[in-house]
Amino acid sequence: MNTLNENNRAAWLEGPPARCSLPPKHDGLDWRFVLLGPPGVGKGTQAKLLSRRVGACHLSTGDVFRAGRSRSDLTPAMAATQDFMRKGHLVPDTIVWEMLRERIGCLRCPGGFVLDGFPRTVAQAESLELLLEGEQIRLDAVLDYELPVSEIVLRLSGRRTCEKCKAVFHVSSQAPRNEGVCDHCGGRLHQREDDRPESIAVRLEDYERSNGSLIQFYRRSGLLTPVSATGSPEEIFQRARAAIWARWNARTCPASARAY
Ligand code: AMP
């Protein structure tokens, strides 16, 4: 499997007119995935692994909204997202859609994409489907990461994120060498506001409410690819890889075009 670099995602994180300073690095293959799964299932980590190894850009809607915290030039709609996030609520579809449409260039990126955190509702999934059809952009698979609720709560409540480089740790399963300090850049580790117990409960309820119909939507479209999210990130990644590979073999896609 190839190891490829991530670009800096400026076009995604900042929106137009920002451009990524490095072109996407890929070897001619352009994978496009949607990742589904409850908060805390490890979608972000899997998105990064997929992104590094297949060259597709990691497009996380949560990252865009979080990046908004440090900006002073936000539209009123984007500024309002901060409050929804803090309380653990979903941002309204209209705002999410406006944000995504502004970044349509990222969906056209020749390196492909890994959509993480979008769509979260059937309305978002329908809009995305129409948009991709209109742009003649193919979606390869919708990876649905599955994990029992008890384990999700443990993972979320122990998660700590570096304020500077955004590296993710866990107080017990992936503890930093020095408590509260990032191993990579020495930045301060903090708990995301929406990883606090009161927000976790709201997020899981929101997820349960909207997820069933979203799963059905993608099952009907034939794109749904379930992946068990137990075990280490590498084990989960290898499981996803095998599932993607099996999908393509089943479609008798030319092996030369899909042998990553
Ligand atoms: P995430 O990092 O994907 O867990 O997203 C963090 C927060 O951003 C969520 O709890 C929501 O408040 C907001 N958010 C991200 N993506 C979406 C989306 N597609 N629809 C609505 N809200 C979203």
CSV table of C-alpha atoms and ligand atoms in Angstrom, one decimal:
chain,number,residue,atom,x,y,z
A,1,MET,CA,0.0,0.0,0.0
A,2,ASN,CA,1.3,3.4,-0.8
A,3,THR,CA,2.1,6.0,1.8
A,4,LEU,CA,1.1,9.5,0.7
A,5,ASN,CA,1.3,12.9,2.3
A,6,GLU,CA,-1.7,14.9,3.4
A,7,ASN,CA,-1.9,18.4,1.9
A,8,ASN,CA,-2.5,21.3,4.3
A,9,ARG,CA,-6.3,21.5,3.7
A,10,ALA,CA,-6.3,25.3,3.6
A,11,ALA,CA,-9.0,25.3,0.9
A,12,TRP,CA,-11.2,23.2,3.1
A,13,LEU,CA,-10.5,24.6,6.6
A,14,GLU,CA,-10.6,28.3,5.5
A,15,GLY,CA,-12.9,28.2,2.5
A,16,PRO,CA,-12.4,30.4,-0.6
A,17,PRO,CA,-10.3,32.2,-1.6
A,18,ALA,CA,-7.8,30.0,0.4
A,19,ARG,CA,-5.9,27.4,-1.6
A,20,CYS,CA,-4.0,24.3,-0.5
A,21,SER,CA,-0.3,25.1,-0.7
A,22,LEU,CA,0.6,21.6,-1.7
A,23,PRO,CA,-1.2,19.8,-4.5
A,24,PRO,CA,-2.8,16.5,-3.4
A,25,LYS,CA,-0.2,13.8,-3.7
A,26,HIS,CA,-1.6,10.7,-5.3
A,27,ASP,CA,-0.6,8.1,-7.9
A,28,GLY,CA,-3.5,8.5,-10.3
A,29,LEU,CA,-6.1,6.9,-8.2
A,30,ASP,CA,-8.9,9.0,-6.9
A,31,TRP,CA,-10.9,7.5,-4.1
A,32,ARG,CA,-14.0,9.1,-2.7
A,33,PHE,CA,-15.4,7.9,0.6
A,34,VAL,CA,-18.0,9.0,3.1
A,35,LEU,CA,-17.3,7.9,6.7
A,36,LEU,CA,-20.3,7.2,9.0
A,37,GLY,CA,-20.3,6.2,12.7
A,38,PRO,CA,-21.2,7.6,16.1
A,39,PRO,CA,-19.0,10.3,17.7
A,40,GLY,CA,-16.0,8.7,19.3
A,41,VAL,CA,-15.9,5.7,17.0
A,42,GLY,CA,-12.5,6.9,15.7
A,43,LYS,CA,-13.7,8.3,12.3
A,44,GLY,CA,-11.2,11.1,12.5
A,45,THR,CA,-8.3,8.7,13.0
A,46,GLN,CA,-9.5,6.4,10.2
A,47,ALA,CA,-10.0,9.4,7.9
A,48,LYS,CA,-6.4,10.5,8.5
A,49,LEU,CA,-5.1,6.9,7.9
A,50,LEU,CA,-7.2,6.6,4.7
A,51,SER,CA,-6.1,10.1,3.6
A,52,ARG,CA,-2.4,9.3,4.1
A,53,ARG,CA,-2.4,6.0,2.5
A,54,VAL,CA,-4.7,6.6,-0.5
A,55,GLY,CA,-3.9,10.3,-1.0
A,56,ALA,CA,-7.5,11.5,-0.7
A,57,CYS,CA,-8.1,14.8,1.2
A,58,HIS,CA,-9.5,14.6,4.7
A,59,LEU,CA,-12.7,16.7,4.6
A,60,SER,CA,-14.0,17.0,8.2
A,61,THR,CA,-17.0,19.3,8.7
A,62,GLY,CA,-16.3,19.4,12.4
A,63,ASP,CA,-12.7,20.6,11.7
A,64,VAL,CA,-14.1,23.5,9.6
A,65,PHE,CA,-16.5,24.6,12.4
A,66,ARG,CA,-13.7,24.2,15.1
A,67,ALA,CA,-11.3,26.3,12.9
A,68,GLY,CA,-14.0,29.0,13.0
A,69,ARG,CA,-13.3,29.6,16.7
A,70,SER,CA,-10.0,31.4,16.0
A,71,ARG,CA,-11.4,33.5,13.2
A,72,SER,CA,-12.7,37.0,13.4
A,73,ASP,CA,-14.2,37.2,9.9
A,74,LEU,CA,-17.0,34.7,10.2
A,75,THR,CA,-20.4,35.2,8.6
A,76,PRO,CA,-23.2,35.4,11.2
A,77,ALA,CA,-24.3,31.9,10.2
A,78,MET,CA,-20.8,30.4,10.7
A,79,ALA,CA,-20.5,32.3,14.0
A,80,ALA,CA,-23.7,30.7,15.2
A,81,THR,CA,-22.3,27.3,14.6
A,82,GLN,CA,-20.0,27.7,17.7
A,83,ASP,CA,-23.0,27.7,20.0
A,84,PHE,CA,-24.5,24.6,18.5
A,85,MET,CA,-21.2,22.8,18.8
A,86,ARG,CA,-20.6,23.9,22.4
A,87,LYS,CA,-24.0,22.4,23.4
A,88,GLY,CA,-23.3,19.2,21.4
A,89,HIS,CA,-26.2,19.9,18.9
A,90,LEU,CA,-26.0,19.4,15.2
A,91,VAL,CA,-25.5,22.6,13.2
A,92,PRO,CA,-28.7,23.3,11.1
A,93,ASP,CA,-28.6,21.7,7.6
A,94,THR,CA,-28.8,25.1,5.9
A,95,ILE,CA,-25.6,26.4,7.5
A,96,VAL,CA,-23.8,23.1,6.9
A,97,TRP,CA,-24.9,23.1,3.3
A,98,GLU,CA,-23.8,26.7,2.7
A,99,MET,CA,-20.4,25.9,4.2
A,100,LEU,CA,-20.1,22.8,2.0
A,101,ARG,CA,-21.2,24.5,-1.3
A,102,GLU,CA,-18.5,27.2,-0.7
A,103,ARG,CA,-16.0,24.4,-0.6
A,104,ILE,CA,-17.2,22.5,-3.7
A,105,GLY,CA,-13.7,22.7,-5.2
A,106,CYS,CA,-12.6,20.3,-2.5
A,107,LEU,CA,-15.1,17.7,-3.7
A,108,ARG,CA,-13.7,18.1,-7.2
A,109,CYS,CA,-10.1,17.7,-5.9
A,110,PRO,CA,-8.2,15.3,-8.3
A,111,GLY,CA,-6.8,13.5,-5.3
A,112,GLY,CA,-10.3,12.4,-4.1
A,113,PHE,CA,-11.7,12.9,-0.7
A,114,VAL,CA,-12.6,11.3,2.6
A,115,LEU,CA,-15.8,13.0,3.9
A,116,ASP,CA,-15.8,12.8,7.7
A,117,GLY,CA,-18.8,14.1,9.7
A,118,PHE,CA,-20.9,14.8,6.6
A,119,PRO,CA,-23.6,13.8,5.8
A,120,ARG,CA,-25.2,13.4,9.2
A,121,THR,CA,-28.9,13.6,8.1
A,122,VAL,CA,-30.9,12.1,5.2
A,123,ALA,CA,-31.5,15.7,4.0
A,124,GLN,CA,-27.7,16.3,3.9
A,125,ALA,CA,-27.2,12.9,2.1
A,126,GLU,CA,-29.8,13.7,-0.5
A,127,SER,CA,-28.3,17.1,-1.2
A,128,LEU,CA,-24.8,15.5,-1.5
A,129,GLU,CA,-26.1,12.9,-3.8
A,130,LEU,CA,-27.7,15.5,-6.1
A,131,LEU,CA,-24.5,17.6,-6.0
A,132,LEU,CA,-22.2,14.7,-6.8
A,133,GLU,CA,-24.5,13.6,-9.7
A,134,GLY,CA,-24.6,17.1,-11.1
A,135,GLU,CA,-20.8,17.3,-10.9
A,136,GLN,CA,-20.4,13.7,-12.2
A,137,ILE,CA,-18.4,12.8,-9.2
A,138,ARG,CA,-18.4,9.1,-8.2
A,139,LEU,CA,-18.6,8.0,-4.6
A,140,ASP,CA,-16.7,4.7,-4.0
A,141,ALA,CA,-18.1,3.6,-0.6
A,142,VAL,CA,-19.8,4.7,2.5
A,143,LEU,CA,-17.8,3.2,5.4
A,144,ASP,CA,-20.0,2.7,8.4
A,145,TYR,CA,-17.9,2.2,11.6
A,146,GLU,CA,-19.8,0.3,14.3
A,147,LEU,CA,-19.1,0.2,18.1
A,148,PRO,CA,-21.1,-0.5,21.3
A,149,VAL,CA,-22.4,2.6,23.1
A,150,SER,CA,-20.5,1.8,26.4
A,151,GLU,CA,-17.2,1.8,24.5
A,152,ILE,CA,-18.1,5.1,22.7
A,153,VAL,CA,-18.6,6.9,26.0
A,154,LEU,CA,-15.3,5.6,27.4
A,155,ARG,CA,-13.4,6.7,24.3
A,156,LEU,CA,-15.0,10.2,24.1
A,157,SER,CA,-14.8,11.1,27.8
A,158,GLY,CA,-11.1,10.2,27.9
A,159,ARG,CA,-10.1,11.9,24.6
A,160,ARG,CA,-7.7,14.9,24.8
A,161,THR,CA,-6.7,17.0,21.9
A,162,CYS,CA,-3.6,19.2,21.4
A,163,GLU,CA,-4.5,22.9,21.2
A,164,LYS,CA,-1.6,23.5,18.8
A,165,CYS,CA,-1.2,20.6,16.4
A,166,LYS,CA,-4.6,18.9,17.0
A,167,ALA,CA,-3.0,15.5,17.8
A,168,VAL,CA,-5.4,13.3,19.7
A,169,PHE,CA,-4.6,11.3,22.8
A,170,HIS,CA,-6.6,9.3,25.3
A,171,VAL,CA,-6.1,9.4,29.1
A,172,SER,CA,-5.8,5.6,29.4
A,173,SER,CA,-5.5,3.9,26.0
A,174,GLN,CA,-3.2,6.4,24.4
A,175,ALA,CA,-1.7,8.5,27.2
A,176,PRO,CA,0.9,11.2,26.4
A,177,ARG,CA,4.4,10.8,27.9
A,178,ASN,CA,3.7,13.8,30.2
A,179,GLU,CA,0.2,14.4,31.5
A,180,GLY,CA,-1.5,17.3,29.7
A,181,VAL,CA,1.4,17.8,27.2
A,182,CYS,CA,1.4,16.9,23.5
A,183,ASP,CA,4.2,14.3,22.6
A,184,HIS,CA,4.6,15.9,19.2
A,185,CYS,CA,4.7,19.6,19.7
A,186,GLY,CA,4.7,20.2,23.5
A,187,GLY,CA,1.3,22.0,23.1
A,188,ARG,CA,-1.3,21.9,25.9
A,189,LEU,CA,-3.8,19.0,25.8
A,190,HIS,CA,-7.4,19.9,26.4
A,191,GLN,CA,-10.8,18.2,26.5
A,192,ARG,CA,-13.0,19.3,23.6
A,193,GLU,CA,-16.1,21.1,24.9
A,194,ASP,CA,-18.3,18.6,23.1
A,195,ASP,CA,-16.5,15.7,24.8
A,196,ARG,CA,-17.8,16.7,28.2
A,197,PRO,CA,-20.3,14.2,29.7
A,198,GLU,CA,-23.4,16.5,29.2
A,199,SER,CA,-22.5,17.1,25.6
A,200,ILE,CA,-21.7,13.4,24.9
A,201,ALA,CA,-25.2,12.4,25.9
A,202,VAL,CA,-26.8,15.0,23.6
A,203,ARG,CA,-24.5,14.0,20.7
A,204,LEU,CA,-25.3,10.3,21.0
A,205,GLU,CA,-29.0,11.1,21.2
A,206,ASP,CA,-28.8,13.2,18.1
A,207,TYR,CA,-26.8,10.5,16.4
A,208,GLU,CA,-29.3,7.7,17.3
A,209,ARG,CA,-32.2,9.9,16.0
A,210,SER,CA,-30.8,10.6,12.6
A,211,ASN,CA,-28.5,7.6,12.0
A,212,GLY,CA,-31.0,4.8,11.2
A,213,SER,CA,-32.5,6.5,8.2
A,214,LEU,CA,-29.1,7.6,7.0
A,215,ILE,CA,-27.9,4.0,7.1
A,216,GLN,CA,-31.0,2.9,5.2
A,217,PHE,CA,-30.4,5.6,2.6
A,218,TYR,CA,-26.9,4.3,1.8
A,219,ARG,CA,-27.9,0.7,2.1
A,220,ARG,CA,-30.5,1.3,-0.6
A,221,SER,CA,-27.9,3.1,-2.7
A,222,GLY,CA,-25.7,0.0,-2.5
A,223,LEU,CA,-22.7,2.0,-1.1
A,224,LEU,CA,-23.0,1.0,2.6
A,225,THR,CA,-19.9,-0.8,3.8
A,226,PRO,CA,-20.0,-1.8,7.5
A,227,VAL,CA,-16.7,-1.9,9.4
A,228,SER,CA,-16.3,-3.1,13.0
A,229,ALA,CA,-14.5,-0.4,15.0
A,230,THR,CA,-13.1,-2.5,17.8
A,231,GLY,CA,-9.3,-3.0,18.2
A,232,SER,CA,-6.4,-0.7,17.3
A,233,PRO,CA,-6.6,2.0,14.6
A,234,GLU,CA,-4.4,-0.1,12.3
A,235,GLU,CA,-6.6,-3.2,12.8
A,236,ILE,CA,-9.7,-1.1,12.0
A,237,PHE,CA,-8.0,0.4,9.0
A,238,GLN,CA,-7.0,-3.0,7.6
A,239,ARG,CA,-10.6,-4.2,8.1
A,240,ALA,CA,-11.9,-1.2,6.1
A,241,ARG,CA,-9.3,-1.7,3.4
A,242,ALA,CA,-10.4,-5.4,3.0
A,243,ALA,CA,-14.0,-4.3,2.8
A,244,ILE,CA,-13.3,-1.7,0.2
A,245,TRP,CA,-11.2,-4.2,-1.8
A,246,ALA,CA,-14.0,-6.8,-1.6
A,247,ARG,CA,-16.5,-4.2,-2.9
A,248,TRP,CA,-14.3,-3.5,-5.9
A,249,ASN,CA,-13.6,-7.2,-6.6
A,250,ALA,CA,-17.3,-7.8,-6.5
A,251,ARG,CA,-17.8,-5.2,-9.1
A,252,THR,CA,-15.0,-6.8,-11.3
A,253,CYS,CA,-13.3,-3.4,-11.5
A,254,PRO,CA,-10.0,-3.6,-13.4
A,255,ALA,CA,-7.4,-4.7,-10.8
A,256,SER,CA,-4.8,-2.4,-12.2
A,257,ALA,CA,-7.0,0.6,-11.5
A,258,ARG,CA,-7.7,-0.2,-8.0
A,259,ALA,CA,-4.7,-2.1,-6.5
A,260,TYR,CA,-3.8,0.1,-3.6
B,1,AMP,P1,-17.4,16.2,14.6
B,1,AMP,O1,-16.0,16.6,14.8
B,1,AMP,O2,-17.6,15.5,13.3
B,1,AMP,O3,-17.8,15.3,15.8
B,1,AMP,O4,-18.3,17.5,14.7
B,1,AMP,C1,-18.3,18.3,15.8
B,1,AMP,C2,-19.5,19.2,15.8
B,1,AMP,O5,-19.6,19.9,14.6
B,1,AMP,C3,-20.8,18.4,15.8
B,1,AMP,O6,-21.2,18.0,17.2
B,1,AMP,C4,-21.8,19.4,15.3
B,1,AMP,O7,-22.1,20.4,16.2
B,1,AMP,C5,-21.0,20.0,14.2
B,1,AMP,N1,-21.1,19.3,12.9
B,1,AMP,C6,-20.1,18.8,12.2
B,1,AMP,N2,-20.6,18.2,11.0
B,1,AMP,C7,-21.9,18.5,11.0
B,1,AMP,C8,-22.9,18.1,10.1
B,1,AMP,N3,-22.7,17.4,8.9
B,1,AMP,N4,-24.2,18.5,10.4
B,1,AMP,C9,-24.5,19.2,11.5
B,1,AMP,N5,-23.5,19.5,12.4
B,1,AMP,C10,-22.2,19.2,12.2
